[in-house]
Tab-separated table of C-alpha atoms in Angstrom:
chain	number	residue	atom	x	y	z
C	18	UNK	CA	3.322	20.802	-6.829
C	19	UNK	CA	2.145	18.093	-4.470
C	20	UNK	CA	-1.103	16.461	-5.572
C	21	UNK	CA	-3.658	16.092	-2.794
C	22	UNK	CA	-7.254	14.876	-3.062
C	23	UNK	CA	-8.243	18.408	-4.103
C	24	UNK	CA	-6.275	21.007	-6.022
C	25	UNK	CA	-4.417	23.146	-3.472
C	26	UNK	CA	-3.750	25.847	-6.080
C	27	UNK	CA	-7.413	26.880	-6.350
C	28	UNK	CA	-8.019	30.400	-5.062
C	29	UNK	CA	-11.286	31.943	-3.847
C	30	UNK	CA	-13.506	28.831	-3.817
C	31	UNK	CA	-17.241	29.396	-3.717
C	32	UNK	CA	-20.414	27.433	-3.059
C	33	UNK	CA	-23.686	28.016	-4.944
C	34	UNK	CA	-25.724	27.937	-1.715
C	35	UNK	CA	-23.612	30.243	0.443
C	36	UNK	CA	-25.715	33.337	-0.292
C	37	UNK	CA	-28.686	31.532	1.293
C	38	UNK	CA	-26.854	30.178	4.336
C	39	UNK	CA	-24.945	32.464	6.692
C	40	UNK	CA	-23.036	29.619	8.358
C	41	UNK	CA	-21.982	28.240	4.988
C	42	UNK	CA	-20.918	31.703	3.861
C	43	UNK	CA	-18.836	32.119	7.026
C	44	UNK	CA	-17.197	28.768	6.362
C	45	UNK	CA	-16.484	29.668	2.733
C	46	UNK	CA	-15.013	32.994	3.855
C	47	UNK	CA	-12.678	30.968	6.052
C	48	UNK	CA	-11.759	28.767	3.087
C	49	UNK	CA	-11.086	31.835	0.956
C	50	UNK	CA	-8.726	33.162	3.629
C	51	UNK	CA	-6.444	30.130	3.310
C	52	UNK	CA	-3.394	29.871	1.100
C	53	UNK	CA	-2.995	26.108	0.849
C	54	UNK	CA	0.258	26.207	-1.086
C	55	UNK	CA	1.926	28.333	1.577
C	56	UNK	CA	0.464	26.195	4.356
C	57	UNK	CA	2.076	23.082	2.895
C	58	UNK	CA	5.366	24.834	2.226
C	59	UNK	CA	5.638	26.209	5.759
C	60	UNK	CA	4.541	22.910	7.328
C	61	UNK	CA	7.263	20.993	5.500
C	62	UNK	CA	9.903	23.671	5.979
C	63	UNK	CA	9.091	24.019	9.686
C	64	UNK	CA	9.450	20.283	10.270
C	65	UNK	CA	12.666	20.100	8.245
C	66	UNK	CA	14.235	23.067	10.048
C	67	UNK	CA	13.262	21.791	13.492
C	68	UNK	CA	14.486	18.284	12.702
C	69	UNK	CA	17.815	19.538	11.357
C	70	UNK	CA	18.280	21.575	14.524
C	71	UNK	CA	17.508	18.547	16.697
C	72	UNK	CA	19.859	16.331	14.668
C	73	UNK	CA	22.641	18.819	15.384
C	74	UNK	CA	21.715	19.231	19.047
C	75	UNK	CA	21.435	15.483	19.668
C	76	UNK	CA	24.242	14.422	17.349
C	77	UNK	CA	25.728	12.054	19.920
C	78	UNK	CA	22.511	11.413	21.831
C	79	UNK	CA	20.553	8.873	19.804
C	80	UNK	CA	17.991	8.230	22.535
C	81	UNK	CA	17.073	11.916	22.768
C	82	UNK	CA	16.824	12.224	18.993
C	83	UNK	CA	14.573	9.162	18.894
C	84	UNK	CA	12.368	10.719	21.581
C	85	UNK	CA	12.121	13.894	19.499
C	86	UNK	CA	11.100	11.889	16.432
C	87	UNK	CA	8.477	9.968	18.407
C	88	UNK	CA	6.931	13.204	19.682
C	89	UNK	CA	7.044	15.202	16.441
C	90	UNK	CA	6.240	12.437	13.960
C	91	UNK	CA	3.821	10.332	15.956
C	92	UNK	CA	2.136	8.548	13.057
C	93	UNK	CA	5.069	7.939	10.732
C	94	UNK	CA	7.932	7.396	13.204
C	95	UNK	CA	7.269	3.710	13.892
C	96	UNK	CA	7.644	2.917	10.197
C	97	UNK	CA	10.194	5.497	9.023
C	98	UNK	CA	12.339	4.998	12.137
C	99	UNK	CA	15.337	7.233	11.374
C	100	UNK	CA	15.942	10.978	11.210
C	101	UNK	CA	17.965	10.532	8.019
C	102	UNK	CA	15.004	8.894	6.279
C	103	UNK	CA	12.589	11.595	7.435
C	104	UNK	CA	14.866	14.458	6.398
C	105	UNK	CA	15.461	12.865	2.978
C	106	UNK	CA	11.726	12.493	2.409
C	107	UNK	CA	11.058	16.055	3.571
C	108	UNK	CA	13.570	17.370	1.047
C	109	UNK	CA	11.877	15.406	-1.723
C	110	UNK	CA	8.485	16.738	-0.673
C	111	UNK	CA	9.715	20.337	-0.584
C	112	UNK	CA	11.408	20.015	-3.971
C	113	UNK	CA	8.260	18.510	-5.440
C	114	UNK	CA	6.036	21.131	-3.857
C	115	UNK	CA	8.196	23.952	-5.207
C	116	UNK	CA	8.002	22.631	-8.767
C	117	UNK	CA	5.534	24.434	-11.015
C	118	UNK	CA	6.036	22.095	-13.980
C	119	UNK	CA	4.741	18.840	-12.521
C	120	UNK	CA	2.232	17.303	-10.157
C	121	UNK	CA	3.707	14.894	-7.609
C	122	UNK	CA	1.662	12.006	-6.277
C	123	UNK	CA	2.232	10.747	-2.718
C	124	UNK	CA	1.778	7.301	-1.199
C	125	UNK	CA	0.925	6.315	2.387
C	126	UNK	CA	4.482	6.840	3.635
C	127	UNK	CA	4.509	10.412	2.371
C	128	UNK	CA	0.937	11.163	3.411
C	129	UNK	CA	1.704	10.004	6.956
C	130	UNK	CA	4.740	12.280	7.078
C	131	UNK	CA	2.829	15.251	5.650
C	132	UNK	CA	0.015	14.596	8.146
C	133	UNK	CA	2.467	14.820	11.045
C	134	UNK	CA	4.089	17.943	9.581
C	135	UNK	CA	0.807	19.785	9.085
C	136	UNK	CA	-0.445	18.846	12.548
C	137	UNK	CA	2.740	20.117	14.180
C	138	UNK	CA	2.908	23.325	12.162
C	139	UNK	CA	-0.787	24.194	12.520
C	140	UNK	CA	-0.464	23.870	16.290
C	141	UNK	CA	2.557	26.196	16.196
C	142	UNK	CA	0.897	28.631	13.764
C	143	UNK	CA	-2.338	28.846	15.753
C	144	UNK	CA	-0.441	29.481	18.978
C	145	UNK	CA	1.410	32.358	17.269
C	146	UNK	CA	-1.921	33.833	16.145
C	147	UNK	CA	-3.144	33.746	19.743
C	148	UNK	CA	0.025	35.221	21.251
C	149	UNK	CA	1.433	37.457	18.512
C	150	UNK	CA	-0.952	38.012	15.566
C	151	UNK	CA	1.459	40.378	13.819
C	152	UNK	CA	4.173	37.730	13.700
C	153	UNK	CA	1.695	35.211	12.307
C	154	UNK	CA	1.184	37.514	9.321
C	155	UNK	CA	4.741	36.711	8.255
C	156	UNK	CA	3.516	33.278	7.201
C	157	UNK	CA	0.696	34.825	5.145
C	158	UNK	CA	-1.384	31.656	5.348
C	159	UNK	CA	-4.805	32.450	6.750
C	160	UNK	CA	-5.260	36.202	7.062
C	161	UNK	CA	-4.982	36.031	10.846
C	162	UNK	CA	-7.429	33.141	11.235
C	163	UNK	CA	-6.570	29.925	13.049
C	164	UNK	CA	-6.313	26.941	10.715
C	165	UNK	CA	-8.691	24.037	11.357
C	166	UNK	CA	-6.389	21.016	11.063
C	167	UNK	CA	-9.120	18.363	11.090
C	168	UNK	CA	-11.123	20.173	8.425
C	169	UNK	CA	-8.074	20.598	6.200
C	170	UNK	CA	-7.186	16.918	6.413
C	171	UNK	CA	-10.792	15.931	5.711
C	172	UNK	CA	-10.862	18.088	2.580
C	173	UNK	CA	-7.454	17.435	1.079
C	174	UNK	CA	-6.434	13.883	2.016
C	175	UNK	CA	-7.788	10.989	-0.076
C	176	UNK	CA	-7.961	8.689	2.955
C	177	UNK	CA	-6.293	8.083	6.295
C	178	UNK	CA	-5.495	4.411	5.780
C	179	UNK	CA	-2.037	5.020	7.239
C	180	UNK	CA	-3.852	6.039	10.438
C	181	UNK	CA	-5.549	2.645	10.887
C	182	UNK	CA	-5.121	1.503	14.470
C	183	UNK	CA	-5.042	5.060	15.826
C	184	UNK	CA	-8.043	7.067	17.023
C	185	UNK	CA	-9.436	9.751	14.722
C	186	UNK	CA	-11.281	12.895	15.769
C	187	UNK	CA	-15.007	13.219	15.153
C	188	UNK	CA	-14.598	15.948	12.553
C	189	UNK	CA	-12.813	13.397	10.366
C	190	UNK	CA	-15.879	11.169	10.547
C	191	UNK	CA	-15.884	9.878	6.941
C	192	UNK	CA	-12.314	8.660	7.382
C	193	UNK	CA	-13.012	7.409	10.898
C	194	UNK	CA	-15.994	5.412	9.618
C	195	UNK	CA	-13.875	3.787	6.900
C	196	UNK	CA	-10.992	3.066	9.258
C	197	UNK	CA	-13.298	1.561	11.865
C	198	UNK	CA	-14.813	-0.770	9.264
C	199	UNK	CA	-11.337	-1.861	8.160
C	200	UNK	CA	-10.167	-2.316	11.749
C	201	UNK	CA	-13.208	-4.443	12.581
C	202	UNK	CA	-12.622	-6.579	9.479
C	203	UNK	CA	-8.952	-7.029	10.414
C	204	UNK	CA	-9.885	-7.949	13.996
C	205	UNK	CA	-12.327	-10.554	12.690
C	206	UNK	CA	-9.611	-12.156	10.565
C	207	UNK	CA	-7.063	-12.044	13.397
C	208	UNK	CA	-9.561	-13.614	15.805
C	209	UNK	CA	-10.023	-16.368	13.237
C	210	UNK	CA	-6.336	-17.161	13.580
C	211	UNK	CA	-4.650	-15.137	10.852
C	212	UNK	CA	-1.500	-13.092	11.556
C	213	UNK	CA	-1.994	-9.320	11.290
C	214	UNK	CA	-0.151	-9.010	7.973
C	215	UNK	CA	-2.156	-11.840	6.415
C	216	UNK	CA	-5.373	-10.296	7.753
C	217	UNK	CA	-4.464	-7.006	6.070
C	218	UNK	CA	-3.946	-8.784	2.770
C	219	UNK	CA	-7.340	-10.449	3.186
C	220	UNK	CA	-9.215	-7.150	3.654
C	221	UNK	CA	-7.136	-5.249	1.094
C	222	UNK	CA	-9.302	-5.915	-1.972
C	223	UNK	CA	-12.680	-5.304	-0.331
C	224	UNK	CA	-11.603	-1.941	1.069
C	225	UNK	CA	-9.364	-1.004	-1.885
C	226	UNK	CA	-6.287	-0.449	0.270
C	227	UNK	CA	-3.165	0.429	-1.703
C	228	UNK	CA	-0.032	-1.707	-1.540
C	229	UNK	CA	2.004	1.137	-0.024
C	230	UNK	CA	-0.564	1.466	2.762
C	231	UNK	CA	-0.268	-2.256	3.511
C	232	UNK	CA	3.518	-1.914	3.653
C	233	UNK	CA	3.241	1.117	5.932
C	234	UNK	CA	0.779	-0.538	8.307
C	235	UNK	CA	3.009	-3.600	8.644
C	236	UNK	CA	5.962	-1.319	9.493
C	237	UNK	CA	7.961	-2.361	6.456
C	238	UNK	CA	11.013	-0.231	5.831
C	239	UNK	CA	10.265	2.148	2.990
C	240	UNK	CA	11.360	0.569	-0.285
C	241	UNK	CA	13.097	2.279	-3.184
C	242	UNK	CA	9.825	2.267	-5.115
C	243	UNK	CA	7.813	3.715	-2.223
C	244	UNK	CA	10.488	6.364	-1.721
C	245	UNK	CA	9.637	7.779	-5.143
C	246	UNK	CA	7.255	10.648	-5.755
C	247	UNK	CA	5.611	9.888	-9.073
C	248	UNK	CA	5.008	12.875	-11.286
C	249	UNK	CA	3.080	13.997	-14.316
C	250	UNK	CA	3.040	17.264	-16.231
C	251	UNK	CA	1.236	20.188	-14.624
C	252	UNK	CA	-0.646	20.530	-17.921
C	253	UNK	CA	-2.387	17.192	-17.411
C	254	UNK	CA	-5.857	17.163	-15.785
C	255	UNK	CA	-4.697	14.999	-12.892
C	256	UNK	CA	-7.842	15.317	-10.851
C	257	UNK	CA	-9.539	13.180	-13.474
C	258	UNK	CA	-7.058	10.322	-13.156
C	259	UNK	CA	-4.972	10.976	-10.076
C	260	UNK	CA	-4.988	7.346	-8.973
C	261	UNK	CA	-3.966	5.908	-12.349
C	262	UNK	CA	-0.503	5.094	-13.652
C	263	UNK	CA	-1.366	3.275	-16.854
C	264	UNK	CA	0.223	4.120	-20.212
C	265	UNK	CA	3.137	5.966	-18.673
C	266	UNK	CA	1.080	8.855	-17.320
C	267	UNK	CA	3.295	8.966	-14.222
C	268	UNK	CA	7.105	8.850	-14.184
C	269	UNK	CA	9.383	8.276	-11.196
C	270	UNK	CA	11.403	11.101	-9.690
C	271	UNK	CA	15.102	10.277	-9.591
């Protein structure tokens, strides 16, 4: 199972104050209608299927395939660059997500790809709900309710550092506030004469930006190490130490 900032396997969440607040109760009812595991599965599968179809259709038309990638994977395309890389990563994500024995931790490269996949699929899913609600039930994701993409990202992503340099919607305010502070710090360093990559390294420690995020933001080709999804047993309480890798708690997926 893929490890997000919150456990996507939790069913029927509740809030101690919802009985006193009708708006909160309505929101929690919405949350209880969502099947997060199925949402992720369908988002990844949808992107993989559509990409495979486009790779076949544009087999000898590299420019058209590149245009497809730019439109469908707007955040991650500049760094991942090739359809082969994206499809390989999608397969790893799907395999990890379908595993019930382990938790799989993602880095900025994978989070950026998942972000693009969810955004694309949610747009497709919500349009199906509007046009053909019965067909939308086949996905069995939200009990006929449109999925709020911004809210989902806000709840389940640890940060949007991979999104630095791109505008964020208001509903992702906590992430937007962090990204703006980082962007302003980077701009200050660049204006002082530092190259962008050096400026990133300068602000890295203060803002606790991970190495993989730095690599992603500087458009470095994904390395063998960053291509890995690190895993730990599903029996481990990962939401107590999700960001740690000391003492062999995480192993690399071959």
